[in-house]
GROMACS .gro file of C-alpha atoms in nm:
model
  230
    1UNK     CA    1   2.166  -2.814   0.972
    2UNK     CA    2   2.398  -2.597   1.183
    3UNK     CA    3   2.235  -2.465   1.499
    4UNK     CA    4   2.383  -2.186   1.705
    5UNK     CA    5   2.398  -2.194   2.085
    6UNK     CA    6   2.100  -1.954   2.123
    7UNK     CA    7   1.885  -2.171   1.897
    8UNK     CA    8   1.983  -2.488   2.085
    9UNK     CA    9   1.901  -2.318   2.415
   10UNK     CA   10   1.563  -2.214   2.272
   11UNK     CA   11   1.479  -2.565   2.151
   12UNK     CA   12   1.563  -2.701   2.496
   13UNK     CA   13   1.277  -2.492   2.639
   14UNK     CA   14   1.016  -2.657   2.415
   15UNK     CA   15   0.871  -3.006   2.452
   16UNK     CA   16   0.865  -3.132   2.093
   17UNK     CA   17   0.555  -3.350   2.127
   18UNK     CA   18   0.353  -3.116   2.351
   19UNK     CA   19   0.062  -2.908   2.228
   20UNK     CA   20   0.060  -2.582   2.421
   21UNK     CA   21  -0.231  -2.358   2.512
   22UNK     CA   22  -0.215  -2.029   2.316
   23UNK     CA   23  -0.088  -1.819   2.609
   24UNK     CA   24   0.174  -2.082   2.698
   25UNK     CA   25   0.286  -2.091   2.336
   26UNK     CA   26   0.322  -1.710   2.325
   27UNK     CA   27   0.523  -1.719   2.647
   28UNK     CA   28   0.768  -1.964   2.487
   29UNK     CA   29   0.782  -1.763   2.163
   30UNK     CA   30   0.877  -1.451   2.359
   31UNK     CA   31   1.140  -1.643   2.558
   32UNK     CA   32   1.295  -1.793   2.244
   33UNK     CA   33   1.308  -1.467   2.047
   34UNK     CA   34   1.672  -1.393   2.123
   35UNK     CA   35   1.782  -1.196   1.817
   36UNK     CA   36   1.918  -0.843   1.852
   37UNK     CA   37   1.619  -0.704   1.661
   38UNK     CA   38   1.249  -0.712   1.751
   39UNK     CA   39   1.144  -1.039   1.590
   40UNK     CA   40   0.813  -1.079   1.409
   41UNK     CA   41   0.589  -1.355   1.542
   42UNK     CA   42   0.400  -1.562   1.284
   43UNK     CA   43   0.123  -1.820   1.302
   44UNK     CA   44   0.124  -2.113   1.059
   45UNK     CA   45  -0.215  -2.287   1.042
   46UNK     CA   46  -0.261  -2.609   0.845
   47UNK     CA   47  -0.622  -2.666   0.738
   48UNK     CA   48  -0.808  -2.982   0.642
   49UNK     CA   49  -0.922  -2.843   0.307
   50UNK     CA   50  -0.801  -2.870  -0.052
   51UNK     CA   51  -0.704  -2.531  -0.194
   52UNK     CA   52  -0.723  -2.671  -0.549
   53UNK     CA   53  -1.102  -2.658  -0.522
   54UNK     CA   54  -1.270  -2.318  -0.546
   55UNK     CA   55  -1.535  -2.412  -0.288
   56UNK     CA   56  -1.267  -2.491  -0.030
   57UNK     CA   57  -1.073  -2.166  -0.048
   58UNK     CA   58  -1.017  -1.983   0.279
   59UNK     CA   59  -0.940  -1.613   0.244
   60UNK     CA   60  -1.024  -1.293   0.422
   61UNK     CA   61  -0.888  -1.002   0.623
   62UNK     CA   62  -0.908  -0.881   0.981
   63UNK     CA   63  -0.777  -0.595   1.191
   64UNK     CA   64  -0.563  -0.733   1.474
   65UNK     CA   65  -0.650  -0.566   1.807
   66UNK     CA   66  -0.287  -0.469   1.866
   67UNK     CA   67  -0.171  -0.435   1.506
   68UNK     CA   68   0.136  -0.607   1.365
   69UNK     CA   69   0.402  -0.367   1.488
   70UNK     CA   70   0.491  -0.289   1.129
   71UNK     CA   71   0.466   0.050   0.959
   72UNK     CA   72   0.238  -0.013   0.662
   73UNK     CA   73   0.285   0.184   0.339
   74UNK     CA   74  -0.033   0.218   0.134
   75UNK     CA   75  -0.077   0.276  -0.239
   76UNK     CA   76  -0.428   0.382  -0.341
   77UNK     CA   77  -0.564   0.382  -0.696
   78UNK     CA   78  -0.848   0.633  -0.699
   79UNK     CA   79  -0.966   0.958  -0.854
   80UNK     CA   80  -1.156   1.264  -0.739
   81UNK     CA   81  -1.307   1.272  -0.392
   82UNK     CA   82  -1.206   0.909  -0.324
   83UNK     CA   83  -0.844   1.004  -0.388
   84UNK     CA   84  -0.880   1.307  -0.160
   85UNK     CA   85  -1.034   1.089   0.113
   86UNK     CA   86  -0.744   0.844   0.089
   87UNK     CA   87  -0.490   1.126   0.121
   88UNK     CA   88  -0.675   1.268   0.420
   89UNK     CA   89  -0.670   0.925   0.586
   90UNK     CA   90  -0.291   0.912   0.556
   91UNK     CA   91  -0.231   0.709   0.239
   92UNK     CA   92   0.136   0.715   0.136
   93UNK     CA   93   0.073   0.719  -0.239
   94UNK     CA   94  -0.247   0.808  -0.427
   95UNK     CA   95  -0.292   0.818  -0.803
   96UNK     CA   96  -0.389   0.630  -1.115
   97UNK     CA   97  -0.212   0.543  -1.441
   98UNK     CA   98   0.114   0.706  -1.334
   99UNK     CA   99   0.166   0.438  -1.068
  100UNK     CA  100   0.092   0.157  -1.315
  101UNK     CA  101   0.371   0.297  -1.531
  102UNK     CA  102   0.604   0.343  -1.233
  103UNK     CA  103   0.558  -0.019  -1.123
  104UNK     CA  104   0.598  -0.171  -1.471
  105UNK     CA  105   0.880   0.055  -1.592
  106UNK     CA  106   1.080   0.106  -1.275
  107UNK     CA  107   1.001  -0.217  -1.084
  108UNK     CA  108   0.887   0.011  -0.801
  109UNK     CA  109   0.755  -0.161  -0.487
  110UNK     CA  110   0.781   0.089  -0.203
  111UNK     CA  111   0.440  -0.011  -0.064
  112UNK     CA  112   0.291  -0.292   0.143
  113UNK     CA  113  -0.083  -0.270   0.066
  114UNK     CA  114  -0.262  -0.176  -0.256
  115UNK     CA  115  -0.616  -0.035  -0.235
  116UNK     CA  116  -0.836   0.051  -0.531
  117UNK     CA  117  -1.184   0.178  -0.604
  118UNK     CA  118  -1.384  -0.066  -0.825
  119UNK     CA  119  -1.368   0.166  -1.128
  120UNK     CA  120  -0.986   0.156  -1.116
  121UNK     CA  121  -0.955  -0.222  -1.149
  122UNK     CA  122  -0.955  -0.194  -1.528
  123UNK     CA  123  -0.663   0.049  -1.507
  124UNK     CA  124  -0.451  -0.175  -1.284
  125UNK     CA  125  -0.556  -0.498  -1.456
  126UNK     CA  126  -0.224  -0.531  -1.635
  127UNK     CA  127  -0.048  -0.534  -1.299
  128UNK     CA  128  -0.211  -0.867  -1.212
  129UNK     CA  129   0.089  -1.075  -1.317
  130UNK     CA  130   0.320  -0.848  -1.117
  131UNK     CA  131   0.117  -0.786  -0.802
  132UNK     CA  132  -0.061  -1.124  -0.791
  133UNK     CA  133   0.243  -1.344  -0.710
  134UNK     CA  134   0.341  -1.097  -0.436
  135UNK     CA  135  -0.006  -1.111  -0.280
  136UNK     CA  136  -0.055  -0.738  -0.345
  137UNK     CA  137  -0.341  -0.736  -0.598
  138UNK     CA  138  -0.648  -0.560  -0.454
  139UNK     CA  139  -0.930  -0.800  -0.368
  140UNK     CA  140  -1.290  -0.740  -0.254
  141UNK     CA  141  -1.268  -1.023   0.004
  142UNK     CA  142  -0.972  -0.852   0.165
  143UNK     CA  143  -1.152  -0.518   0.164
  144UNK     CA  144  -0.893  -0.362  -0.064
  145UNK     CA  145  -1.134  -0.306  -0.354
  146UNK     CA  146  -1.373  -0.053  -0.206
  147UNK     CA  147  -1.534   0.287  -0.248
  148UNK     CA  148  -1.452   0.366   0.115
  149UNK     CA  149  -1.085   0.441   0.057
  150UNK     CA  150  -1.047   0.630   0.384
  151UNK     CA  151  -1.160   0.334   0.592
  152UNK     CA  152  -0.942   0.091   0.394
  153UNK     CA  153  -0.635   0.310   0.452
  154UNK     CA  154  -0.714   0.353   0.822
  155UNK     CA  155  -0.758  -0.023   0.872
  156UNK     CA  156  -0.439  -0.105   0.682
  157UNK     CA  157  -0.244   0.139   0.897
  158UNK     CA  158  -0.406  -0.002   1.213
  159UNK     CA  159  -0.278  -0.353   1.146
  160UNK     CA  160  -0.522  -0.517   0.907
  161UNK     CA  161  -0.384  -0.844   0.775
  162UNK     CA  162  -0.498  -1.070   0.495
  163UNK     CA  163  -0.504  -1.445   0.544
  164UNK     CA  164  -0.527  -1.703   0.268
  165UNK     CA  165  -0.425  -2.059   0.193
  166UNK     CA  166  -0.104  -2.137   0.011
  167UNK     CA  167  -0.070  -2.436  -0.221
  168UNK     CA  168   0.004  -2.667   0.072
  169UNK     CA  169  -0.319  -2.567   0.253
  170UNK     CA  170  -0.137  -2.360   0.515
  171UNK     CA  171  -0.211  -2.004   0.622
  172UNK     CA  172   0.095  -1.797   0.720
  173UNK     CA  173   0.025  -1.472   0.907
  174UNK     CA  174   0.216  -1.224   1.122
  175UNK     CA  175   0.051  -1.167   1.460
  176UNK     CA  176   0.283  -0.905   1.605
  177UNK     CA  177   0.632  -0.853   1.743
  178UNK     CA  178   0.807  -1.038   2.024
  179UNK     CA  179   0.813  -0.710   2.221
  180UNK     CA  180   0.430  -0.715   2.235
  181UNK     CA  181   0.442  -0.966   2.518
  182UNK     CA  182   0.223  -1.268   2.596
  183UNK     CA  183  -0.114  -1.096   2.642
  184UNK     CA  184  -0.116  -0.888   2.322
  185UNK     CA  185   0.021  -1.172   2.109
  186UNK     CA  186  -0.241  -1.410   2.249
  187UNK     CA  187  -0.521  -1.163   2.173
  188UNK     CA  188  -0.396  -1.113   1.818
  189UNK     CA  189  -0.359  -1.488   1.770
  190UNK     CA  190  -0.708  -1.562   1.902
  191UNK     CA  191  -0.855  -1.294   1.674
  192UNK     CA  192  -0.687  -1.450   1.370
  193UNK     CA  193  -0.797  -1.802   1.465
  194UNK     CA  194  -1.157  -1.691   1.523
  195UNK     CA  195  -1.163  -1.536   1.175
  196UNK     CA  196  -1.016  -1.847   1.012
  197UNK     CA  197  -1.267  -2.071   1.191
  198UNK     CA  198  -1.555  -1.842   1.090
  199UNK     CA  199  -1.434  -1.863   0.728
  200UNK     CA  200  -1.463  -2.244   0.724
  201UNK     CA  201  -1.599  -2.347   0.382
  202UNK     CA  202  -1.924  -2.543   0.376
  203UNK     CA  203  -1.748  -2.800   0.156
  204UNK     CA  204  -1.480  -2.870   0.421
  205UNK     CA  205  -1.512  -3.219   0.571
  206UNK     CA  206  -1.349  -3.377   0.875
  207UNK     CA  207  -1.105  -3.195   1.101
  208UNK     CA  208  -1.079  -2.833   0.988
  209UNK     CA  209  -0.771  -2.716   1.179
  210UNK     CA  210  -0.509  -2.988   1.138
  211UNK     CA  211  -0.225  -2.816   1.319
  212UNK     CA  212  -0.101  -2.479   1.430
  213UNK     CA  213   0.252  -2.358   1.499
  214UNK     CA  214   0.373  -2.017   1.617
  215UNK     CA  215   0.730  -1.895   1.590
  216UNK     CA  216   0.941  -1.581   1.594
  217UNK     CA  217   1.162  -1.486   1.298
  218UNK     CA  218   1.471  -1.663   1.429
  219UNK     CA  219   1.314  -1.892   1.688
  220UNK     CA  220   1.188  -2.252   1.679
  221UNK     CA  221   0.825  -2.344   1.621
  222UNK     CA  222   0.587  -2.398   1.913
  223UNK     CA  223   0.286  -2.624   1.856
  224UNK     CA  224  -0.050  -2.488   1.969
  225UNK     CA  225  -0.331  -2.714   2.091
  226UNK     CA  226  -0.590  -2.700   1.811
  227UNK     CA  227  -0.858  -2.835   2.047
  228UNK     CA  228  -0.834  -2.513   2.243
  229UNK     CA  229  -0.921  -2.307   1.938
  230UNK     CA  230  -1.166  -2.522   1.742
   0.00000   0.00000   0.00000
């Protein structure tokens, strides 16, 4: 694999076999984020569970104390006063069947989070095969199927993120931008880790957090000491 000079310089700053404390890891992530744009910082957490079993699923949502640094566009499926509440809270798009048609007919995806009241799930049911693979289908565990549309919109705009296992038992989550600096990134990271640990399934055996790596969009991965967060 070709590596540019900046990437090589970044790798030279990191001890490959060392497990860093969270704040040390964020310091290195900030130092190795050398792109001309404000790089997103992500955490990749490998868990000692088997996502093929329903009783070992790990999924939920939290509001990061400092947000993600991303402008979140919200689409809300609701009617009546719940629709009005969503609009008042700053939702970007609010409606019902017309948005189902827009998504299916026009392949429209100018939104980042989908929120729905429970009574609207039947209406958007046929979007499951479209929104599901993109991780956009509303879900009660993520707080995106709710009667409190105003709160859901406010939290989404404030930096609420959803975490869940992929097929390889890894959780991938943004925890902010490189410009946030060490302290804010560390706080966001610790908040995510605390939520993942709290969500440990009763059926999980042995070591729960197998490994954790943080990295910026264009930077190398930095290993975080799992013993410091277990």
